[in-house]
PDB file of C-alpha atoms in Angstrom:
ATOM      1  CA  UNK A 272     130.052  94.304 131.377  1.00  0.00           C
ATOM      2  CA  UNK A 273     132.539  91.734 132.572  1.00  0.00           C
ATOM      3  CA  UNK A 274     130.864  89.208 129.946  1.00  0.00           C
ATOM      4  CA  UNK A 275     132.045  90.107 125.993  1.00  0.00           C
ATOM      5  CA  UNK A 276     128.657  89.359 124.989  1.00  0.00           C
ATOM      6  CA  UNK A 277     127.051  91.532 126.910  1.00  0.00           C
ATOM      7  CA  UNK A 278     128.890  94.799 124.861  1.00  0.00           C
ATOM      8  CA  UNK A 279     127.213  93.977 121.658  1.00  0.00           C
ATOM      9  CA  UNK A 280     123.708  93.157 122.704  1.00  0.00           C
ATOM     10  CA  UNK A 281     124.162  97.208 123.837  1.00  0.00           C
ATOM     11  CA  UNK A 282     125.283  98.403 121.040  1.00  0.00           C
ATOM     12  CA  UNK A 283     122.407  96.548 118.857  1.00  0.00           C
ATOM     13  CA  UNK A 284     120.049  98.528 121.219  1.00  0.00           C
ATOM     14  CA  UNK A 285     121.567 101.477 120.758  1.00  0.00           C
ATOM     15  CA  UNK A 286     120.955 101.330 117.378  1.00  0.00           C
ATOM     16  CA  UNK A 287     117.553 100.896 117.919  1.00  0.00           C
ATOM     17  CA  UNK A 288     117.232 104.078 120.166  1.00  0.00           C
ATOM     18  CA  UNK A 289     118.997 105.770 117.230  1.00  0.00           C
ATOM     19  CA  UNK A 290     116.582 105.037 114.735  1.00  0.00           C
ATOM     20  CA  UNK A 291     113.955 106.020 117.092  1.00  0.00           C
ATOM     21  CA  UNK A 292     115.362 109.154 118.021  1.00  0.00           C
ATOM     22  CA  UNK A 293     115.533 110.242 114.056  1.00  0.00           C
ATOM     23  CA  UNK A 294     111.999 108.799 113.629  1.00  0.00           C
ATOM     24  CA  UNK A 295     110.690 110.758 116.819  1.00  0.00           C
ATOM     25  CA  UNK A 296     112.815 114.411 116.212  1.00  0.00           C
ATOM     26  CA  UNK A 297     111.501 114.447 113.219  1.00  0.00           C
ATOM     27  CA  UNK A 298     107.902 112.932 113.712  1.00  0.00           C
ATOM     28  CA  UNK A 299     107.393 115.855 116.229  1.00  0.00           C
ATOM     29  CA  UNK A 300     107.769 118.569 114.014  1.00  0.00           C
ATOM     30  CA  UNK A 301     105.697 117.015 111.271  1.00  0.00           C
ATOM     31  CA  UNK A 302     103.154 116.819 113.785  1.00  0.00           C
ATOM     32  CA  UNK A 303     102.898 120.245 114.687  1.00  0.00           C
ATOM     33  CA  UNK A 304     103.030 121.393 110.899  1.00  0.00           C
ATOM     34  CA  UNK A 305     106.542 122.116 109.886  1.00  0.00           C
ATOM     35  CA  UNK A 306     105.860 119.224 106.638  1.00  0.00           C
ATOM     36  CA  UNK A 307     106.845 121.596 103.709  1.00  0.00           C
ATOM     37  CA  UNK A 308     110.077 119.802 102.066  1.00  0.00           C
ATOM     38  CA  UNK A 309     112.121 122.869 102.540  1.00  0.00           C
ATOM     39  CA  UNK A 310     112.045 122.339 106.368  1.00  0.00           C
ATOM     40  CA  UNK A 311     111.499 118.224 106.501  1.00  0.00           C
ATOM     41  CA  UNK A 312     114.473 117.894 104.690  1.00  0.00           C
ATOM     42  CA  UNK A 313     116.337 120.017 107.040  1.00  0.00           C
ATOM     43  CA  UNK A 314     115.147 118.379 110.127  1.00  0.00           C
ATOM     44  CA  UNK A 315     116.249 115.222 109.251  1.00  0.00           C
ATOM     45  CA  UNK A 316     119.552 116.225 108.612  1.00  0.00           C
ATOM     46  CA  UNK A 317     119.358 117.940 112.315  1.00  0.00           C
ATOM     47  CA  UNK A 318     117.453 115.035 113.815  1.00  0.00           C
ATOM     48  CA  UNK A 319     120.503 112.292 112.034  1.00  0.00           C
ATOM     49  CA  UNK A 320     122.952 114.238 113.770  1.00  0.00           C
ATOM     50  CA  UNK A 321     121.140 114.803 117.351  1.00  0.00           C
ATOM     51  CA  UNK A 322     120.583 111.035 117.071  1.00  0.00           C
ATOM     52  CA  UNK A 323     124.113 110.024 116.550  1.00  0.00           C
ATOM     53  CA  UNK A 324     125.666 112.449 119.371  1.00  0.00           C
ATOM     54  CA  UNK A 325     123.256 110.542 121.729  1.00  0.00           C
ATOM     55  CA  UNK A 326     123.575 107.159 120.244  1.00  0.00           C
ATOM     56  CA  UNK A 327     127.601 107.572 120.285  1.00  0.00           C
ATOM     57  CA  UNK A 328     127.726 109.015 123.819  1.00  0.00           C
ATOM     58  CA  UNK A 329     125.630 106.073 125.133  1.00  0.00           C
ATOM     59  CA  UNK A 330     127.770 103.539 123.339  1.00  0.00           C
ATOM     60  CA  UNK A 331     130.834 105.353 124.626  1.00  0.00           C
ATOM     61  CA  UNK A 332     129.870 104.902 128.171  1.00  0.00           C
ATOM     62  CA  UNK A 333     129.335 101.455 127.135  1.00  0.00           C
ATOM     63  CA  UNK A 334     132.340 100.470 125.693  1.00  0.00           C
ATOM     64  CA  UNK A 335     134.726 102.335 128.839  1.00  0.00           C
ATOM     65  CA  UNK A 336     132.959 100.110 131.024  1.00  0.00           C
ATOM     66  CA  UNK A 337     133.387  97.241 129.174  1.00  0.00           C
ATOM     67  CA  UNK A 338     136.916  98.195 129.325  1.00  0.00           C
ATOM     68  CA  UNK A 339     137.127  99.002 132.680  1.00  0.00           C
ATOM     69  CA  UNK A 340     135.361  95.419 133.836  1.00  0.00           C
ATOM     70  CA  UNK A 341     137.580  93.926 131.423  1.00  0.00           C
ATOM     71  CA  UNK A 342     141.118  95.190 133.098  1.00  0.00           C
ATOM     72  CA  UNK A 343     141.500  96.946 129.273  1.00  0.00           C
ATOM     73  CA  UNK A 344     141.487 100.161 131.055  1.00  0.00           C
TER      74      UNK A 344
END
């Protein structure tokens, strides 16, 4: 993390595993039947947030290390 360019080619892949955690939390529970749109609706909701507290706590880690090799912190 001592290179700047190396922070935002994470955080561009982070935001790939978030849309693929949405798409998979989601996915699963069609899968096993749970399609009406009473409960879809509601698991996206659930699966947007689940996505973004592991998404942001990735990219957290990220970024203090960044800062870290960086002297910043």
């Amino acid at each position: 993390f001592s290179q700047v360019w190396v922070l935002p080619v994470y955080l561009i892949g982070f935001c790939a595993i978030w849309f693929h955690i949405t798409h998979g939390f989601w996915s699963a529970f069609h899968t096993i039947g749970m399609n009406n749109n009473v409960w879809m609706k509601r698991l996206k909701v659930l699966s947007y947030i689940f996505a973004t507290i592991i998404a942001g706590a990735f990219a957290a880690v990220a970024i203090v290390a960044c800062l870290r090799a960086n002297g910043i912190m």
